Amino acid sequence: MASRFSDLVEEVLLSARAFRDFGEHFFNPTVRLGVTGLSRAGKTVFITALIHGLTRGGRFPVFEPFASGRIARSHLEPQPDDAVPRFDYENHVRALIEERRWPNSTVDISELRLVIDYQRRNGADRSLTLDVVDYPGEWLLDLPLLNKSYEQWSNESLALSRASLRAPLAMPWHAHLATLNAEGREDEQVALAAAKLFTEYLRACRDERFAMSLLPPGRFLMPGNLAGSPALTFAPLDLPDGGVAAEGSLWAMMRRRYEAYKDVVVRPFFRDHFARLDRQVVLVDALAAFNSGPQALHDLEAALAGILDCFRIGRSTLLSALFRPKIDRILFAATKADHLHHSSHDRLEAVLRRAVAMSVAKAEDTGADIDAVALAAVRATREAMVARGREKLPSLLGTPASGERAGSDTFDGNTEVATFPGDLPDDPEALFKGDAAFRGLASASAEKSDFRFLRFRPLQLEHEGPDGVVLPHIRLDRALQFLIGDKLQ
Ligand SMILES: Nc1nc2c(ncn2[C@@H]2O[C@H](COP(=O)(O)OP(=O)(O)OP(=O)(O)O)[C@@H](O)[C@H]2O)c(=O)[nH]1
Ligand SMILES: [Mg+2]
């Protein structure tokens, strides 16, 4: 790829910042931990639980420095980046513990700095600064656009939208597309209509019934302050083979705006955030894909491959080896494991491993250690054996959120119920055997689907000891051990 002027500028900016970061790091070891995942994957809850556990004495037996008592204390400090919103930790904790509700959805990047005072294994006292950065996975999935021309992206998006489950959702947009001539004159109204219909198609794919993951450009679904700007007013076109984008044509206009999107959205994200991360956790709502059906699971698999590609692209796009992204550990975490009985936690982990396996096999050059875990950052259920007829079945007790439904019942948000969530198969491969592997909402009614996970409210927690409540979790400590355990030796 020919290096463009903007790439060179990028390189200089990155270099300057890398030196600054290095200087800081020298006196004060810092780990920048990126926490990402598609919307509703569980990023906010994960970070809140992690900070709460570290600062307020969580139960983390598998997080060795913590369990062995080498961590003396952890406290919050002002973050280093003045232009990034602070992660609203205190409000999220209040929501979870006092109001027993999940934190509100967050659409922007945010960050929080935690300082951990610990004792090295050799007895010396040290501090580790942990900068936790919460950013939407949709932004990450945009990175491959950096290496794609408008024509490539347009063809790929169109091919994807013609796949079986997506095609019905894309009908209104396809109908409009069929009336367009890419080589005809540029026209603002046409671009606006195309972008609107294309965005509606992307939004429909994200619906709970379909739960698709692979939907770039990410900012179309979360435009923020760019809503309505030309950089977000473009769409794929059905391009003629061997044609050219003549000046003044609709094609040229779309291509220009696609490039603008890369300039104002993708490159700044890469430079200001992604390139500075040391460690990365990618949260995955696999249960939403099980709810929906096999196609959503395949789509998730493709999105995970796309995410791993981003780490690879990060390494290959920048010119100098010195300043390229330095992420050396990536953890894929299936969230909300508390919706399954503990006998299925290992199986959920196996499904996630299977979903990333193909991409990992190709990914030796990400230069990172990769692991997978099934966890619940804040567990909202308890387990019990509940009699059903003569049998006793392993069940989950929890309070379904107000408005959740099961059969003809609608829950009021205050009643605890026992549910039998169903088990995941022993062999994860069974779930990946084509479009009929299991039934989900995309093809069957809620009663007929194989998995149906209710949303539960956070549990009522009792105060324990001087630090107040302890948030219950599943395997959050394993995640911590992998992500920062080695930095606290
Ligand atoms: N039972 C259970 N539900 C969870 C857990 N973590 C997240 N959830 C559910 O998932 C929803 C989304 O969690 P968030 O942490 O807000 O997800 P997010 O990735 O920050 O979402 P956006 O901010 O919208 O991108 C919550 O409202 C809960 O319903 C968990 O550990 N257990
Ligand atoms: Mg959030």
Coordinates of C-alpha atoms and ligand atoms in Angstrom, one line a residue:
M1 CA 0.0 0.0 0.0
A2 CA 1.4 3.4 -1.0
S3 CA 1.9 5.4 2.2
R4 CA -0.1 8.6 2.1
F5 CA 0.8 11.9 3.5
S6 CA -1.7 11.5 6.4
D7 CA 0.0 8.2 7.3
L8 CA 3.3 10.0 7.6
V9 CA 1.8 12.7 9.8
E10 CA 0.2 9.9 11.8
E11 CA 3.6 8.3 12.3
V12 CA 5.1 11.5 13.6
L13 CA 2.3 12.2 16.0
L14 CA 2.5 8.6 17.3
S15 CA 6.2 8.8 17.7
A16 CA 6.0 12.0 19.7
R17 CA 3.4 10.6 22.0
A18 CA 5.1 7.3 22.3
F19 CA 8.2 9.1 23.7
R20 CA 6.0 11.0 26.1
D21 CA 4.2 7.8 27.3
F22 CA 7.6 6.1 27.6
G23 CA 8.9 8.9 29.8
E24 CA 6.0 8.6 32.1
H25 CA 6.2 4.8 32.1
F26 CA 9.8 4.9 33.1
F27 CA 9.0 6.5 36.4
N28 CA 5.7 5.0 36.9
P29 CA 4.9 1.6 35.4
T30 CA 1.6 1.9 33.7
V31 CA -0.6 -0.6 32.0
R32 CA -3.3 0.7 29.6
L33 CA -6.1 -1.9 29.5
G34 CA -8.6 -1.6 26.7
V35 CA -12.0 -3.0 27.5
T36 CA -14.2 -3.4 24.4
G37 CA -17.1 -5.4 23.1
L38 CA -20.2 -4.6 21.0
S39 CA -23.0 -2.6 22.5
R40 CA -24.6 -4.4 25.5
A41 CA -21.7 -6.9 25.7
G42 CA -21.1 -5.9 29.4
K43 CA -18.2 -3.4 29.3
T44 CA -19.5 -1.0 31.8
V45 CA -20.5 -3.7 34.3
F46 CA -17.1 -5.5 33.8
I47 CA -15.1 -2.3 34.6
T48 CA -17.3 -1.4 37.5
A49 CA -16.9 -4.8 39.1
L50 CA -13.2 -4.9 38.5
I51 CA -12.6 -1.5 40.2
H52 CA -15.0 -2.3 43.0
G53 CA -13.3 -5.6 43.7
L54 CA -9.8 -4.2 43.7
T55 CA -10.6 -1.1 45.8
R56 CA -13.1 -2.7 48.2
G57 CA -11.8 -6.2 48.9
G58 CA -13.5 -8.4 46.4
R59 CA -13.2 -12.2 46.5
F60 CA -10.5 -13.1 44.0
P61 CA -8.9 -16.4 45.0
V62 CA -7.4 -17.0 41.5
F63 CA -5.9 -13.5 41.3
E64 CA -2.6 -14.4 42.9
P65 CA -1.2 -11.0 44.0
F66 CA -4.5 -10.2 45.6
A67 CA -5.2 -13.6 47.2
S68 CA -1.7 -13.8 48.6
G69 CA -2.1 -10.4 50.3
R70 CA 0.7 -8.7 48.3
I71 CA -1.7 -6.0 47.2
A72 CA -1.8 -3.4 50.0
R73 CA -4.4 -1.1 48.6
S74 CA -5.8 0.3 45.4
H75 CA -7.2 3.7 44.8
L76 CA -8.5 5.9 42.0
E77 CA -6.5 8.9 40.7
P78 CA -7.2 11.6 38.1
Q79 CA -6.8 10.2 34.6
P80 CA -4.0 11.4 32.3
D81 CA -6.1 12.3 29.2
D82 CA -7.9 15.6 29.6
A83 CA -10.0 15.1 26.4
V84 CA -11.5 11.7 27.3
P85 CA -14.6 11.5 29.5
R86 CA -14.0 9.9 32.9
F87 CA -15.6 6.5 33.5
D88 CA -18.6 7.2 35.7
Y89 CA -17.6 4.6 38.3
E90 CA -19.4 6.0 41.4
N91 CA -22.8 6.2 39.6
H92 CA -22.5 2.8 38.1
V93 CA -21.7 1.3 41.5
R94 CA -24.7 3.1 43.0
A95 CA -27.0 1.8 40.3
L96 CA -25.8 -1.8 40.8
I97 CA -25.8 -1.9 44.6
E98 CA -28.3 0.6 45.9
E99 CA -30.8 0.7 43.0
R100 CA -30.4 -2.9 42.0
R101 CA -30.4 -1.9 38.3
W102 CA -27.8 -2.2 35.6
P103 CA -25.9 0.9 34.6
N104 CA -27.2 3.0 31.7
S105 CA -25.8 2.3 28.2
T106 CA -22.7 4.3 27.3
V107 CA -21.9 5.3 23.8
D108 CA -18.6 7.0 24.0
I109 CA -15.1 6.2 25.1
S110 CA -14.3 6.7 28.8
E111 CA -11.3 6.1 31.0
L112 CA -10.4 5.6 34.7
R113 CA -7.0 5.4 36.5
L114 CA -6.4 3.0 39.3
V115 CA -3.2 2.9 41.3
I116 CA -2.3 -0.5 42.9
D117 CA 0.2 -0.5 45.7
Y118 CA 1.7 -3.9 46.0
Q119 CA 4.7 -5.8 47.3
R120 CA 6.9 -7.6 44.8
R121 CA 7.6 -11.2 45.4
N122 CA 11.1 -10.2 46.5
G123 CA 9.5 -7.9 49.2
A124 CA 10.1 -4.5 47.6
D125 CA 7.1 -2.1 47.6
R126 CA 5.9 -0.9 44.2
S127 CA 2.9 0.8 42.5
L128 CA 1.3 -0.2 39.3
T129 CA -0.9 2.3 37.5
L130 CA -3.8 0.8 35.6
D131 CA -5.5 3.0 33.1
V132 CA -8.8 1.3 32.1
V133 CA -10.2 2.4 28.8
D134 CA -13.8 1.5 27.9
Y135 CA -14.5 1.9 24.1
P136 CA -17.2 0.5 21.8
G137 CA -16.2 -2.6 19.8
E138 CA -18.0 -1.0 16.9
W139 CA -15.0 1.4 16.7
L140 CA -12.6 -1.4 16.7
L141 CA -14.3 -3.2 13.9
D142 CA -13.8 -0.1 11.8
L143 CA -10.0 -0.6 11.7
P144 CA -10.0 -3.0 8.8
L145 CA -11.5 -0.1 6.7
L146 CA -8.1 1.5 6.9
N147 CA -6.8 -1.1 4.5
K148 CA -9.8 -1.1 2.2
S149 CA -10.7 1.0 -0.8
Y150 CA -14.3 2.3 -1.1
E151 CA -14.7 -0.2 -3.9
Q152 CA -13.6 -3.2 -1.8
W153 CA -15.7 -2.1 1.1
S154 CA -18.8 -1.5 -1.1
N155 CA -18.5 -4.9 -2.7
E156 CA -18.0 -6.7 0.6
S157 CA -20.9 -4.9 2.3
L158 CA -23.2 -5.7 -0.6
A159 CA -22.2 -9.4 -0.7
L160 CA -22.8 -9.6 3.1
S161 CA -26.2 -8.0 2.8
R162 CA -27.3 -10.5 0.2
A163 CA -26.6 -13.5 2.6
S164 CA -29.8 -15.3 3.6
L165 CA -30.7 -13.9 6.9
R166 CA -29.6 -10.3 6.1
A167 CA -31.3 -10.1 2.7
P168 CA -34.9 -9.6 4.0
L169 CA -33.6 -6.9 6.3
A170 CA -31.8 -5.1 3.5
M171 CA -34.8 -5.1 1.1
P172 CA -35.8 -1.4 1.4
W173 CA -32.2 -0.4 1.0
H174 CA -31.6 -2.8 -2.0
A175 CA -34.8 -1.4 -3.7
H176 CA -33.4 2.1 -3.5
L177 CA -29.9 0.9 -4.6
A178 CA -31.4 -0.7 -7.7
T179 CA -32.6 2.8 -8.8
L180 CA -29.1 4.3 -8.6
N181 CA -26.4 4.7 -11.3
A182 CA -23.0 4.9 -9.7
E183 CA -21.6 6.7 -12.7
G184 CA -24.5 9.2 -12.8
R185 CA -24.1 12.8 -11.4
E186 CA -23.5 13.2 -7.7
D187 CA -26.6 14.2 -5.7
E188 CA -26.8 15.1 -2.1
Q189 CA -30.4 13.9 -1.7
V190 CA -29.6 10.5 -3.2
A191 CA -26.6 10.2 -0.8
L192 CA -28.8 11.1 2.2
A193 CA -31.5 8.6 1.2
A194 CA -29.0 5.8 0.6
A195 CA -27.2 6.5 3.9
K196 CA -30.4 6.5 5.8
L197 CA -31.7 3.2 4.3
F198 CA -28.3 1.6 4.7
T199 CA -28.2 2.6 8.4
E200 CA -31.7 1.3 9.0
Y201 CA -30.6 -2.0 7.6
L202 CA -27.6 -2.1 9.9
R203 CA -29.9 -1.3 12.8
A204 CA -32.3 -4.0 11.9
C205 CA -29.4 -6.6 11.9
R206 CA -28.6 -5.5 15.5
D207 CA -32.1 -6.3 16.7
E208 CA -32.4 -8.9 19.5
R209 CA -33.9 -11.4 17.1
F210 CA -31.0 -11.3 14.8
A211 CA -28.1 -10.1 17.0
M212 CA -25.7 -9.7 14.1
S213 CA -22.2 -8.5 15.0
L214 CA -20.4 -7.6 11.9
L215 CA -21.8 -4.2 10.9
P216 CA -19.2 -1.6 9.9
P217 CA -19.0 1.4 9.7
G218 CA -19.5 1.4 13.4
R219 CA -20.3 5.1 13.8
F220 CA -23.4 4.7 11.6
L221 CA -25.2 3.1 14.6
M222 CA -23.7 5.5 17.2
P223 CA -23.0 8.8 15.3
G224 CA -22.6 11.0 18.4
N225 CA -21.6 14.5 17.4
L226 CA -21.0 13.5 13.8
A227 CA -24.7 12.8 13.1
G228 CA -25.7 14.3 9.7
S229 CA -22.1 15.2 8.6
P230 CA -20.9 14.2 5.1
A231 CA -18.4 11.8 6.7
L232 CA -21.4 9.7 7.8
T233 CA -23.5 10.3 4.6
F234 CA -22.4 7.6 2.3
A235 CA -23.4 4.0 1.5
P236 CA -22.2 1.1 -0.7
L237 CA -23.1 1.2 -4.4
D238 CA -23.5 -1.5 -7.0
L239 CA -20.4 -0.8 -8.9
P240 CA -19.9 -1.7 -12.6
D241 CA -17.0 -4.0 -13.3
G242 CA -14.1 -2.2 -14.7
G243 CA -15.8 1.2 -14.4
V244 CA -14.1 4.4 -13.1
A245 CA -15.2 6.9 -10.6
A246 CA -15.4 10.0 -12.9
E247 CA -15.2 13.4 -11.3
G248 CA -18.7 14.7 -10.3
S249 CA -20.2 11.2 -10.2
L250 CA -22.2 9.7 -7.4
W251 CA -19.4 7.1 -7.1
A252 CA -16.7 9.7 -6.6
M253 CA -18.9 11.5 -4.0
M254 CA -19.4 8.3 -2.0
R255 CA -15.7 7.4 -2.3
R256 CA -14.7 10.8 -1.1
R257 CA -17.0 10.6 2.0
Y258 CA -15.8 7.1 2.7
E259 CA -12.2 8.4 2.8
A260 CA -13.4 11.3 5.0
Y261 CA -14.9 8.7 7.4
K262 CA -11.5 7.1 7.7
D263 CA -9.8 10.5 8.2
V264 CA -12.1 11.9 10.9
V265 CA -13.3 8.7 12.6
V266 CA -11.0 5.7 12.1
R267 CA -7.5 7.2 12.1
P268 CA -8.0 9.4 15.2
F269 CA -9.3 6.4 17.1
F270 CA -6.3 4.4 16.0
R271 CA -3.8 7.1 16.9
D272 CA -5.3 8.4 20.1
H273 CA -6.6 5.3 21.7
F274 CA -5.9 1.9 20.0
A275 CA -2.2 2.4 19.4
R276 CA -1.6 3.2 23.0
L277 CA -3.1 0.0 24.6
D278 CA -0.9 -2.6 26.3
R279 CA -3.6 -5.2 27.0
Q280 CA -7.0 -5.8 25.7
V281 CA -10.1 -7.6 26.9
V282 CA -12.8 -8.3 24.3
L283 CA -16.2 -9.0 25.9
V284 CA -18.6 -11.1 23.9
D285 CA -22.3 -11.7 24.6
A286 CA -22.4 -15.2 23.2
L287 CA -25.8 -15.8 25.0
A288 CA -27.4 -13.1 22.8
A289 CA -26.2 -15.1 19.8
F290 CA -27.6 -18.4 21.3
N291 CA -30.9 -16.6 21.8
S292 CA -31.0 -15.6 18.2
G293 CA -29.8 -18.7 16.4
P294 CA -26.9 -20.3 14.4
Q295 CA -26.6 -17.4 11.9
A296 CA -25.9 -14.9 14.7
L297 CA -23.3 -17.3 16.1
H298 CA -21.6 -17.5 12.7
D299 CA -21.8 -13.7 12.4
L300 CA -20.2 -13.5 15.8
E301 CA -17.4 -15.8 14.7
A302 CA -16.8 -13.5 11.7
A303 CA -16.7 -10.5 14.0
L304 CA -14.2 -12.1 16.3
A305 CA -12.0 -12.9 13.3
G306 CA -12.4 -9.3 12.3
I307 CA -11.3 -8.2 15.7
L308 CA -8.2 -10.3 15.6
D309 CA -7.5 -8.9 12.2
C310 CA -7.5 -5.5 13.8
F311 CA -4.6 -6.4 16.0
R312 CA -2.8 -7.7 13.0
I313 CA -3.6 -4.7 10.9
G314 CA -2.4 -2.5 13.8
R315 CA 1.0 -4.1 13.5
S316 CA 1.3 -4.0 9.7
T317 CA -0.1 -0.5 8.8
L318 CA 2.4 1.6 10.6
L319 CA 5.7 2.1 9.0
S320 CA 8.2 1.9 11.8
A321 CA 8.4 -1.1 14.0
L322 CA 9.2 1.0 17.0
F323 CA 5.9 2.7 17.4
R324 CA 3.4 0.2 16.3
P325 CA 0.7 -1.0 18.7
K326 CA 2.1 -3.0 21.5
I327 CA -0.8 -5.1 22.8
D328 CA 0.8 -8.3 24.1
R329 CA -2.2 -10.0 25.8
I330 CA -5.8 -10.3 24.4
L331 CA -8.5 -12.0 26.5
F332 CA -11.8 -12.9 24.9
A333 CA -14.4 -13.2 27.6
A334 CA -17.9 -14.5 27.2
T335 CA -20.0 -12.4 29.7
K336 CA -23.1 -13.1 31.7
A337 CA -22.2 -16.7 32.4
D338 CA -24.5 -16.4 35.5
H339 CA -27.3 -17.1 33.0
L340 CA -26.1 -20.7 32.9
H341 CA -25.7 -23.3 35.6
H342 CA -22.0 -23.8 36.6
S343 CA -22.0 -27.1 34.9
S344 CA -22.2 -25.2 31.6
H345 CA -19.5 -22.6 32.4
D346 CA -16.7 -24.7 30.9
R347 CA -18.9 -25.4 27.9
L348 CA -19.5 -21.7 27.3
E349 CA -15.7 -21.2 27.5
A350 CA -15.3 -24.0 25.0
V351 CA -17.8 -22.4 22.6
L352 CA -15.9 -19.1 22.7
R353 CA -12.6 -20.9 22.2
R354 CA -14.1 -22.7 19.2
A355 CA -15.4 -19.4 17.8
V356 CA -12.0 -17.7 17.9
A357 CA -10.0 -20.9 17.1
M358 CA -9.8 -20.4 13.3
S359 CA -8.7 -16.8 13.6
V360 CA -6.2 -17.6 16.3
A361 CA -4.7 -20.3 14.1
K362 CA -4.0 -17.6 11.5
A363 CA -3.0 -15.0 14.0
E364 CA 0.5 -15.9 15.2
D365 CA 1.6 -12.5 14.0
T366 CA -0.7 -10.5 16.3
G367 CA 2.3 -11.0 18.6
A368 CA 0.0 -11.4 21.6
D369 CA -0.9 -14.2 24.0
I370 CA -4.6 -15.0 23.6
D371 CA -6.9 -16.6 26.1
A372 CA -10.6 -17.2 26.5
V373 CA -12.8 -17.2 29.6
A374 CA -16.5 -17.4 30.5
L375 CA -17.3 -15.0 33.3
A376 CA -20.0 -13.0 35.0
A377 CA -18.6 -9.6 36.2
V378 CA -21.6 -9.2 38.5
R379 CA -23.6 -12.4 39.1
A380 CA -27.4 -11.8 39.2
T381 CA -28.4 -15.4 40.0
R382 CA -28.0 -18.1 42.6
E383 CA -28.0 -21.8 42.0
A384 CA -30.4 -24.3 43.6
M385 CA -31.7 -27.8 43.1
V386 CA -35.4 -27.4 42.4
A387 CA -38.0 -30.2 42.3
R388 CA -39.9 -30.5 39.1
G389 CA -42.3 -33.4 39.3
R390 CA -40.2 -36.3 40.7
E391 CA -36.9 -35.0 39.5
K392 CA -34.6 -32.4 41.1
L393 CA -33.2 -30.2 38.5
P394 CA -30.2 -27.8 38.8
S395 CA -31.8 -24.4 38.5
L396 CA -31.0 -20.7 38.7
L397 CA -32.8 -18.4 41.0
G398 CA -33.1 -14.7 40.1
T399 CA -35.4 -11.8 39.7
P400 CA -36.3 -11.2 36.1
A401 CA -36.2 -7.6 35.1
S402 CA -39.5 -5.8 34.9
G403 CA -41.2 -6.5 31.5
E404 CA -39.3 -9.8 30.8
R405 CA -41.5 -12.6 29.6
A406 CA -41.6 -16.4 29.8
G407 CA -44.5 -18.1 28.1
S408 CA -47.6 -16.1 29.0
D409 CA -46.0 -14.6 32.2
T410 CA -44.7 -11.0 32.3
F411 CA -42.5 -10.3 35.2
D412 CA -42.8 -7.3 37.5
G413 CA -39.1 -6.9 38.5
N414 CA -39.7 -7.9 42.1
T415 CA -40.5 -11.6 42.0
E416 CA -37.8 -14.2 42.3
V417 CA -38.3 -17.2 40.1
A418 CA -36.4 -20.5 39.5
T419 CA -35.5 -21.1 35.8
F420 CA -34.1 -24.1 34.0
P421 CA -31.8 -22.4 31.5
G422 CA -31.0 -25.5 29.5
D423 CA -27.5 -26.9 29.1
L424 CA -24.9 -26.1 26.4
P425 CA -23.8 -29.2 24.5
D426 CA -20.7 -31.1 25.7
D427 CA -19.1 -30.7 22.2
P428 CA -19.1 -27.0 21.1
E429 CA -18.9 -28.2 17.5
A430 CA -22.6 -29.2 17.8
L431 CA -23.6 -25.5 17.8
F432 CA -21.6 -24.7 14.7
K433 CA -23.1 -27.4 12.5
G434 CA -24.9 -25.2 9.9
D435 CA -28.1 -23.2 10.1
A436 CA -30.2 -26.0 11.7
A437 CA -27.8 -26.7 14.6
F438 CA -30.2 -25.2 17.1
R439 CA -33.4 -23.1 17.1
G440 CA -33.3 -19.4 18.0
L441 CA -35.6 -16.4 17.8
A442 CA -34.5 -15.6 14.2
S443 CA -36.4 -18.7 13.0
A444 CA -38.7 -19.8 15.9
S445 CA -41.0 -18.4 18.5
A446 CA -39.6 -17.8 22.0
E447 CA -41.3 -21.0 23.3
K448 CA -39.7 -23.1 20.5
S449 CA -36.2 -21.8 20.8
D450 CA -33.5 -24.0 22.3
F451 CA -32.1 -21.2 24.5
R452 CA -34.0 -18.4 26.1
F453 CA -32.1 -16.3 28.6
L454 CA -34.1 -13.9 30.7
R455 CA -32.5 -10.6 31.9
F456 CA -32.2 -10.6 35.7
R457 CA -31.9 -7.7 38.1
P458 CA -28.8 -7.5 40.1
L459 CA -29.1 -9.3 43.5
Q460 CA -30.0 -7.7 46.8
L461 CA -26.6 -7.8 48.6
E462 CA -25.9 -7.9 52.3
H463 CA -23.2 -5.7 53.9
E464 CA -20.1 -7.7 54.8
G465 CA -17.4 -6.2 57.0
P466 CA -16.1 -2.6 57.0
D467 CA -15.9 -2.2 53.2
G468 CA -19.6 -2.8 52.7
V469 CA -20.9 -5.2 50.1
V470 CA -18.8 -7.5 48.0
L471 CA -20.1 -7.9 44.4
P472 CA -20.5 -11.6 43.5
H473 CA -18.9 -12.7 40.3
I474 CA -17.9 -15.7 38.2
R475 CA -14.2 -16.1 37.2
L476 CA -13.5 -12.3 37.1
D477 CA -10.4 -13.2 39.1
R478 CA -9.2 -15.5 36.3
A479 CA -9.6 -12.6 33.9
L480 CA -7.6 -10.3 36.2
Q481 CA -4.8 -12.9 36.6
F482 CA -4.4 -13.2 32.9
L483 CA -4.6 -9.4 32.2
I484 CA -2.4 -8.0 34.9
G485 CA -1.1 -10.8 37.2
D486 CA 2.3 -10.9 35.6
K487 CA 2.7 -7.1 36.1
L488 CA 2.5 -7.5 39.8
Q489 CA 5.3 -10.1 40.4
Ligands
LIG1 N1 -26.7 -11.3 34.6 C1 -25.7 -10.5 34.1 N2 -26.0 -9.5 33.3 C2 -25.1 -8.7 32.9 C3 -23.7 -8.8 33.3 N3 -23.0 -7.9 32.7 C4 -23.8 -7.2 31.9 N4 -25.1 -7.7 32.0 C5 -26.3 -7.3 31.3 O1 -25.9 -6.7 30.0 C6 -26.3 -5.4 29.9 C7 -25.3 -4.5 29.3 O2 -24.2 -4.4 30.2 P1 -23.2 -3.1 30.1 O3 -22.1 -3.3 31.0 O4 -24.0 -1.8 30.2 O5 -22.7 -3.3 28.6 P2 -21.9 -2.3 27.7 O6 -21.0 -3.1 26.8 O7 -21.2 -1.3 28.5 O8 -23.1 -1.7 26.8 P3 -23.1 -0.3 26.0 O9 -22.7 0.8 27.0 O10 -24.5 -0.1 25.6 O11 -22.2 -0.4 24.9 C8 -26.7 -4.9 31.4 O12 -27.6 -3.9 31.4 C9 -27.1 -6.2 32.0 O13 -28.5 -6.5 31.6 C10 -23.4 -9.9 34.3 O14 -22.3 -10.1 34.7 N5 -24.5 -10.7 34.6
MG2 MG -21.3 0.7 28.5

